[in-house]
């Protein structure tokens, strides 16, 4: 391959990884780009899990052999079965040597350092491949994993120049992976409450908008639990905000535990003393059961005064729910009624007959039609 073609291949690899939006897309772009650049017919990207002493395959692309999945759940290889991995991961890299790639062939050693790995040779033969090039992926001066590209039996063998080029490609992959990790961390922080580790209001809004769209198109049930942690202000005023923060964290753990009762539920802190649980798919009764358990467990916390909990679901008699805003208003009104009644169980919108007071309250016109549907909308009203 000429220099211009190799340069173009490197650029294509970098651009493919830069365009990825998720780690999986980034892994796939890395393996595909390297496979094309080295004119292989198969490629894989693996991560070294130090604590388990193994390489875990993240993605397989190209002409996969039977049993090779694109994104395998648990395809792993113990490092002790691959002596050359141990040398490259421990001795050469740790001593400051260059993380050079090497070549293995189905017939035994080829280019680069002497081949050690009978396991790799056997795997090449078993899968109908003639040779492979293995390039270490290094991040922050430490081994991260490996890039593996193979050619079919009968194709030209990889040469030393291919191994050198694979080393360059692995460095490009390492840079792309680092960028993906930074983006993922930024996304995580954008959608996570820093104190409790739960999702935040932004995450709920995004998920709820999509859920309501599915409800409109497919009729899928969408349920929302809004809860207000009672007594937080008193704890803050008498025991200090550090203790109040511990109460919020403890309640967040309880909410997470109860949310696990509902498959696929999202639990979140909306802000201050307000939390919510969003469920898409499970029945309203399943969600109410989890909310009931939440009320019971919250009442048993050493601090605070339990929780006021409201539930609204498209499964119940609340009328058409065509927007996320209306479901939030219904859950908000139910939570307000629970707080006003000092209820120790959740109040559920639409379950008090044709003149359900929660539905009526939620559907009252706002005093300010242009105002957004913010939390605490019903505070200060009479029950």
mmCIF file of N, CA, C and O in Angstrom, residues 84-151:
data_model
loop_
_atom_site.group_PDB
_atom_site.id
_atom_site.type_symbol
_atom_site.label_atom_id
_atom_site.label_comp_id
_atom_site.label_asym_id
_atom_site.label_seq_id
_atom_site.Cartn_x
_atom_site.Cartn_y
_atom_site.Cartn_z
ATOM 1 N N UNK A 84 2.706 -14.067 24.848
ATOM 2 C CA UNK A 84 3.198 -12.841 24.218
ATOM 3 C C UNK A 84 2.430 -11.626 24.721
ATOM 4 O O UNK A 84 2.961 -10.518 24.776
ATOM 5 N N UNK A 85 1.163 -11.808 25.126
ATOM 6 C CA UNK A 85 0.400 -10.702 25.701
ATOM 7 C C UNK A 85 1.041 -10.296 27.026
ATOM 8 O O UNK A 85 1.255 -9.116 27.315
ATOM 9 N N UNK A 86 1.347 -11.295 27.844
ATOM 10 C CA UNK A 86 1.953 -11.010 29.147
ATOM 11 C C UNK A 86 3.242 -10.226 28.986
ATOM 12 O O UNK A 86 3.519 -9.277 29.711
ATOM 13 N N UNK A 87 4.078 -10.619 27.995
ATOM 14 C CA UNK A 87 5.341 -9.909 27.805
ATOM 15 C C UNK A 87 5.093 -8.475 27.370
ATOM 16 O O UNK A 87 5.697 -7.539 27.893
ATOM 17 N N UNK A 88 4.194 -8.290 26.415
ATOM 18 C CA UNK A 88 3.942 -6.943 25.910
ATOM 19 C C UNK A 88 3.254 -6.086 26.965
ATOM 20 O O UNK A 88 3.553 -4.902 27.093
ATOM 21 N N UNK A 89 2.347 -6.677 27.725
ATOM 22 C CA UNK A 89 1.602 -5.883 28.705
ATOM 23 C C UNK A 89 2.454 -5.568 29.927
ATOM 24 O O UNK A 89 2.327 -4.501 30.513
ATOM 25 N N UNK A 90 3.269 -6.506 30.327
ATOM 26 C CA UNK A 90 3.996 -6.325 31.589
ATOM 27 C C UNK A 90 5.446 -5.881 31.391
ATOM 28 O O UNK A 90 5.858 -4.847 31.907
ATOM 29 N N UNK A 91 6.205 -6.655 30.646
ATOM 30 C CA UNK A 91 7.631 -6.385 30.570
ATOM 31 C C UNK A 91 7.957 -5.225 29.638
ATOM 32 O O UNK A 91 8.561 -4.239 30.035
ATOM 33 N N UNK A 92 7.526 -5.322 28.384
ATOM 34 C CA UNK A 92 7.957 -4.332 27.402
ATOM 35 C C UNK A 92 7.337 -2.970 27.665
ATOM 36 O O UNK A 92 8.018 -1.957 27.701
ATOM 37 N N UNK A 93 6.006 -2.936 27.882
ATOM 38 C CA UNK A 93 5.347 -1.643 28.088
ATOM 39 C C UNK A 93 5.755 -1.026 29.424
ATOM 40 O O UNK A 93 6.022 0.150 29.532
ATOM 41 N N UNK A 94 5.805 -1.867 30.452
ATOM 42 C CA UNK A 94 6.119 -1.340 31.779
ATOM 43 C C UNK A 94 7.532 -0.775 31.834
ATOM 44 O O UNK A 94 7.808 0.152 32.593
ATOM 45 N N UNK A 95 8.428 -1.323 31.022
ATOM 46 C CA UNK A 95 9.811 -0.843 31.050
ATOM 47 C C UNK A 95 10.044 0.323 30.109
ATOM 48 O O UNK A 95 11.172 0.757 29.916
ATOM 49 N N UNK A 96 8.986 0.831 29.505
ATOM 50 C CA UNK A 96 9.110 2.007 28.661
ATOM 51 C C UNK A 96 9.382 1.704 27.211
ATOM 52 O O UNK A 96 9.660 2.616 26.430
ATOM 53 N N UNK A 97 9.312 0.426 26.815
ATOM 54 C CA UNK A 97 9.527 0.084 25.423
ATOM 55 C C UNK A 97 8.353 0.511 24.555
ATOM 56 O O UNK A 97 7.280 0.844 25.044
ATOM 57 N N UNK A 98 8.591 0.503 23.259
ATOM 58 C CA UNK A 98 7.539 0.903 22.329
ATOM 59 C C UNK A 98 6.505 -0.214 22.188
ATOM 60 O O UNK A 98 6.873 -1.390 22.127
ATOM 61 N N UNK A 99 5.233 0.139 22.118
ATOM 62 C CA UNK A 99 4.180 -0.872 21.973
ATOM 63 C C UNK A 99 4.029 -1.304 20.518
ATOM 64 O O UNK A 99 3.038 -1.021 19.853
ATOM 65 N N UNK A 100 5.066 -2.002 19.973
ATOM 66 C CA UNK A 100 5.041 -2.378 18.570
ATOM 67 C C UNK A 100 4.081 -3.540 18.326
ATOM 68 O O UNK A 100 3.914 -4.428 19.172
ATOM 69 N N UNK A 101 3.486 -3.554 17.136
ATOM 70 C CA UNK A 101 2.630 -4.654 16.735
ATOM 71 C C UNK A 101 3.482 -5.839 16.298
ATOM 72 O O UNK A 101 4.674 -5.702 16.002
ATOM 73 N N UNK A 102 2.877 -7.012 16.228
ATOM 74 C CA UNK A 102 3.564 -8.192 15.739
ATOM 75 C C UNK A 102 2.612 -9.023 14.884
ATOM 76 O O UNK A 102 1.398 -8.790 14.901
ATOM 77 N N UNK A 103 3.184 -9.975 14.154
ATOM 78 C CA UNK A 103 2.414 -10.786 13.215
ATOM 79 C C UNK A 103 2.463 -12.249 13.624
ATOM 80 O O UNK A 103 3.506 -12.740 14.065
ATOM 81 N N UNK A 104 1.333 -12.936 13.499
ATOM 82 C CA UNK A 104 1.258 -14.383 13.664
ATOM 83 C C UNK A 104 0.675 -14.968 12.386
ATOM 84 O O UNK A 104 -0.130 -14.317 11.707
ATOM 85 N N UNK A 105 1.091 -16.196 12.048
ATOM 86 C CA UNK A 105 0.528 -16.865 10.879
ATOM 87 C C UNK A 105 0.017 -18.241 11.279
ATOM 88 O O UNK A 105 0.421 -18.801 12.309
ATOM 89 N N UNK A 106 -0.862 -18.773 10.446
ATOM 90 C CA UNK A 106 -1.400 -20.103 10.717
ATOM 91 C C UNK A 106 -0.320 -21.173 10.646
ATOM 92 O O UNK A 106 -0.477 -22.276 11.169
ATOM 93 N N UNK A 107 0.820 -20.818 10.025
ATOM 94 C CA UNK A 107 1.922 -21.771 9.934
ATOM 95 C C UNK A 107 2.970 -21.582 11.003
ATOM 96 O O UNK A 107 3.973 -22.304 11.040
ATOM 97 N N UNK A 108 2.814 -20.562 11.870
ATOM 98 C CA UNK A 108 3.810 -20.302 12.901
ATOM 99 C C UNK A 108 4.337 -18.889 12.801
ATOM 100 O O UNK A 108 3.688 -18.023 12.195
ATOM 101 N N UNK A 109 5.511 -18.584 13.364
ATOM 102 C CA UNK A 109 6.044 -17.220 13.372
ATOM 103 C C UNK A 109 6.213 -16.660 11.969
ATOM 104 O O UNK A 109 6.533 -17.384 11.038
ATOM 105 N N UNK A 110 5.959 -15.350 11.849
ATOM 106 C CA UNK A 110 6.172 -14.672 10.563
ATOM 107 C C UNK A 110 7.038 -13.468 10.809
ATOM 108 O O UNK A 110 8.183 -13.582 11.200
ATOM 109 N N UNK A 111 6.482 -12.269 10.620
ATOM 110 C CA UNK A 111 7.269 -11.047 10.793
ATOM 111 C C UNK A 111 7.286 -10.646 12.261
ATOM 112 O O UNK A 111 6.494 -11.096 13.060
ATOM 113 N N UNK A 112 8.213 -9.751 12.581
ATOM 114 C CA UNK A 112 8.257 -9.216 13.936
ATOM 115 C C UNK A 112 8.983 -10.172 14.863
ATOM 116 O O UNK A 112 9.799 -10.984 14.467
ATOM 117 N N UNK A 113 8.671 -10.092 16.157
ATOM 118 C CA UNK A 113 9.327 -10.935 17.150
ATOM 119 C C UNK A 113 8.889 -12.386 17.001
ATOM 120 O O UNK A 113 7.831 -12.679 16.445
ATOM 121 N N UNK A 114 9.678 -13.311 17.533
ATOM 122 C CA UNK A 114 9.311 -14.723 17.420
ATOM 123 C C UNK A 114 7.925 -14.962 17.988
ATOM 124 O O UNK A 114 7.569 -14.424 19.029
ATOM 125 N N UNK A 115 7.142 -15.765 17.325
ATOM 126 C CA UNK A 115 5.776 -16.042 17.797
ATOM 127 C C UNK A 115 5.813 -17.017 18.951
ATOM 128 O O UNK A 115 6.578 -17.972 18.945
ATOM 129 N N UNK A 116 5.020 -16.761 19.937
ATOM 130 C CA UNK A 116 4.941 -17.667 21.070
ATOM 131 C C UNK A 116 3.613 -18.425 21.083
ATOM 132 O O UNK A 116 3.486 -19.445 21.687
ATOM 133 N N UNK A 117 2.609 -17.794 20.480
ATOM 134 C CA UNK A 117 1.258 -18.119 20.850
ATOM 135 C C UNK A 117 0.661 -19.258 20.045
ATOM 136 O O UNK A 117 0.128 -19.052 18.970
ATOM 137 N N UNK A 118 0.779 -20.454 20.598
ATOM 138 C CA UNK A 118 0.147 -21.597 19.954
ATOM 139 C C UNK A 118 -1.363 -21.422 19.931
ATOM 140 O O UNK A 118 -2.037 -21.903 19.014
ATOM 141 N N UNK A 119 -1.922 -20.754 20.928
ATOM 142 C CA UNK A 119 -3.375 -20.530 20.980
ATOM 143 C C UNK A 119 -3.810 -19.691 19.782
ATOM 144 O O UNK A 119 -4.819 -19.987 19.140
ATOM 145 N N UNK A 120 -3.075 -18.644 19.467
ATOM 146 C CA UNK A 120 -3.436 -17.795 18.337
ATOM 147 C C UNK A 120 -3.300 -18.556 17.010
ATOM 148 O O UNK A 120 -4.150 -18.442 16.131
ATOM 149 N N UNK A 121 -2.236 -19.323 16.892
ATOM 150 C CA UNK A 121 -2.025 -20.086 15.660
ATOM 151 C C UNK A 121 -3.168 -21.074 15.472
ATOM 152 O O UNK A 121 -3.729 -21.212 14.370
ATOM 153 N N UNK A 122 -3.540 -21.750 16.556
ATOM 154 C CA UNK A 122 -4.633 -22.716 16.476
ATOM 155 C C UNK A 122 -5.942 -22.028 16.127
ATOM 156 O O UNK A 122 -6.749 -22.553 15.351
ATOM 157 N N UNK A 123 -6.147 -20.826 16.688
ATOM 158 C CA UNK A 123 -7.390 -20.086 16.408
ATOM 159 C C UNK A 123 -7.446 -19.652 14.949
ATOM 160 O O UNK A 123 -8.507 -19.694 14.318
ATOM 161 N N UNK A 124 -6.299 -19.246 14.378
ATOM 162 C CA UNK A 124 -6.265 -18.865 12.966
ATOM 163 C C UNK A 124 -6.673 -20.052 12.089
ATOM 164 O O UNK A 124 -7.498 -19.933 11.174
ATOM 165 N N UNK A 125 -6.093 -21.194 12.365
ATOM 166 C CA UNK A 125 -6.419 -22.381 11.572
ATOM 167 C C UNK A 125 -7.888 -22.758 11.728
ATOM 168 O O UNK A 125 -8.567 -23.071 10.753
ATOM 169 N N UNK A 126 -8.356 -22.728 12.965
ATOM 170 C CA UNK A 126 -9.740 -23.141 13.252
ATOM 171 C C UNK A 126 -10.748 -22.256 12.543
ATOM 172 O O UNK A 126 -11.810 -22.706 12.127
ATOM 173 N N UNK A 127 -10.416 -20.975 12.375
ATOM 174 C CA UNK A 127 -11.357 -20.020 11.799
ATOM 175 C C UNK A 127 -11.074 -19.711 10.329
ATOM 176 O O UNK A 127 -11.654 -18.771 9.772
ATOM 177 N N UNK A 128 -10.209 -20.473 9.727
ATOM 178 C CA UNK A 128 -9.958 -20.303 8.299
ATOM 179 C C UNK A 128 -9.204 -19.049 7.950
ATOM 180 O O UNK A 128 -9.364 -18.500 6.851
ATOM 181 N N UNK A 129 -8.348 -18.605 8.850
ATOM 182 C CA UNK A 129 -7.565 -17.397 8.608
ATOM 183 C C UNK A 129 -6.095 -17.756 8.449
ATOM 184 O O UNK A 129 -5.585 -18.663 9.110
ATOM 185 N N UNK A 130 -5.419 -16.994 7.587
ATOM 186 C CA UNK A 130 -4.033 -17.313 7.301
ATOM 187 C C UNK A 130 -3.024 -16.585 8.161
ATOM 188 O O UNK A 130 -1.929 -17.095 8.417
ATOM 189 N N UNK A 131 -3.355 -15.374 8.600
ATOM 190 C CA UNK A 131 -2.417 -14.592 9.404
ATOM 191 C C UNK A 131 -3.167 -13.490 10.140
ATOM 192 O O UNK A 131 -4.313 -13.171 9.829
ATOM 193 N N UNK A 132 -2.514 -12.919 11.121
ATOM 194 C CA UNK A 132 -3.091 -11.784 11.851
ATOM 195 C C UNK A 132 -1.979 -10.855 12.287
ATOM 196 O O UNK A 132 -0.812 -11.273 12.414
ATOM 197 N N UNK A 133 -2.328 -9.605 12.492
ATOM 198 C CA UNK A 133 -1.416 -8.633 13.081
ATOM 199 C C UNK A 133 -2.071 -8.135 14.356
ATOM 200 O O UNK A 133 -3.271 -7.843 14.383
ATOM 201 N N UNK A 134 -1.300 -8.088 15.440
ATOM 202 C CA UNK A 134 -1.810 -7.702 16.755
ATOM 203 C C UNK A 134 -1.106 -6.419 17.179
ATOM 204 O O UNK A 134 0.129 -6.388 17.268
ATOM 205 N N UNK A 135 -1.876 -5.371 17.425
ATOM 206 C CA UNK A 135 -1.292 -4.072 17.776
ATOM 207 C C UNK A 135 -1.758 -3.657 19.164
ATOM 208 O O UNK A 135 -2.966 -3.548 19.410
ATOM 209 N N UNK A 136 -0.846 -3.433 20.084
ATOM 210 C CA UNK A 136 -1.235 -2.962 21.413
ATOM 211 C C UNK A 136 -1.871 -1.568 21.346
ATOM 212 O O UNK A 136 -1.426 -0.712 20.577
ATOM 213 N N UNK A 137 -2.899 -1.351 22.121
ATOM 214 C CA UNK A 137 -3.537 -0.037 22.247
ATOM 215 C C UNK A 137 -3.145 0.507 23.617
ATOM 216 O O UNK A 137 -3.407 -0.135 24.642
ATOM 217 N N UNK A 138 -2.512 1.676 23.617
ATOM 218 C CA UNK A 138 -1.981 2.255 24.854
ATOM 219 C C UNK A 138 -2.638 3.604 25.110
ATOM 220 O O UNK A 138 -2.748 4.437 24.209
ATOM 221 N N UNK A 139 -3.103 3.798 26.339
ATOM 222 C CA UNK A 139 -3.656 5.096 26.753
ATOM 223 C C UNK A 139 -2.959 5.554 28.024
ATOM 224 O O UNK A 139 -2.819 4.774 28.971
ATOM 225 N N UNK A 140 -2.563 6.832 28.051
ATOM 226 C CA UNK A 140 -1.923 7.421 29.235
ATOM 227 C C UNK A 140 -0.716 6.601 29.689
ATOM 228 O O UNK A 140 -0.463 6.455 30.876
ATOM 229 N N UNK A 141 0.011 6.040 28.711
ATOM 230 C CA UNK A 141 1.214 5.298 29.045
ATOM 231 C C UNK A 141 0.971 3.904 29.568
ATOM 232 O O UNK A 141 1.921 3.218 29.978
ATOM 233 N N UNK A 142 -0.282 3.450 29.564
ATOM 234 C CA UNK A 142 -0.589 2.124 30.094
ATOM 235 C C UNK A 142 -1.323 1.308 29.040
ATOM 236 O O UNK A 142 -2.033 1.841 28.199
ATOM 237 N N UNK A 143 -1.142 0.002 29.112
ATOM 238 C CA UNK A 143 -1.834 -0.882 28.183
ATOM 239 C C UNK A 143 -3.339 -0.782 28.385
ATOM 240 O O UNK A 143 -3.832 -0.902 29.509
ATOM 241 N N UNK A 144 -4.054 -0.547 27.317
ATOM 242 C CA UNK A 144 -5.525 -0.496 27.357
ATOM 243 C C UNK A 144 -6.116 -1.771 26.783
ATOM 244 O O UNK A 144 -7.114 -2.281 27.277
ATOM 245 N N UNK A 145 -5.493 -2.308 25.723
ATOM 246 C CA UNK A 145 -6.027 -3.501 25.084
ATOM 247 C C UNK A 145 -5.297 -3.772 23.795
ATOM 248 O O UNK A 145 -4.116 -3.439 23.658
ATOM 249 N N UNK A 146 -5.993 -4.388 22.830
ATOM 250 C CA UNK A 146 -5.326 -4.703 21.577
ATOM 251 C C UNK A 146 -6.271 -4.579 20.394
ATOM 252 O O UNK A 146 -7.478 -4.762 20.501
ATOM 253 N N UNK A 147 -5.667 -4.255 19.264
ATOM 254 C CA UNK A 147 -6.338 -4.222 17.972
ATOM 255 C C UNK A 147 -5.843 -5.434 17.181
ATOM 256 O O UNK A 147 -4.629 -5.646 17.059
ATOM 257 N N UNK A 148 -6.749 -6.214 16.657
ATOM 258 C CA UNK A 148 -6.419 -7.469 15.983
ATOM 259 C C UNK A 148 -7.028 -7.444 14.588
ATOM 260 O O UNK A 148 -8.237 -7.224 14.446
ATOM 261 N N UNK A 149 -6.210 -7.645 13.556
ATOM 262 C CA UNK A 149 -6.701 -7.689 12.176
ATOM 263 C C UNK A 149 -6.176 -8.964 11.526
ATOM 264 O O UNK A 149 -4.996 -9.298 11.663
ATOM 265 N N UNK A 150 -7.057 -9.679 10.835
ATOM 266 C CA UNK A 150 -6.674 -10.948 10.215
ATOM 267 C C UNK A 150 -6.985 -10.942 8.720
ATOM 268 O O UNK A 150 -7.813 -10.160 8.239
ATOM 269 N N UNK A 151 -6.309 -11.835 8.003
ATOM 270 C CA UNK A 151 -6.583 -12.090 6.593
ATOM 271 C C UNK A 151 -6.964 -13.555 6.417
ATOM 272 O O UNK A 151 -6.519 -14.425 7.179
#
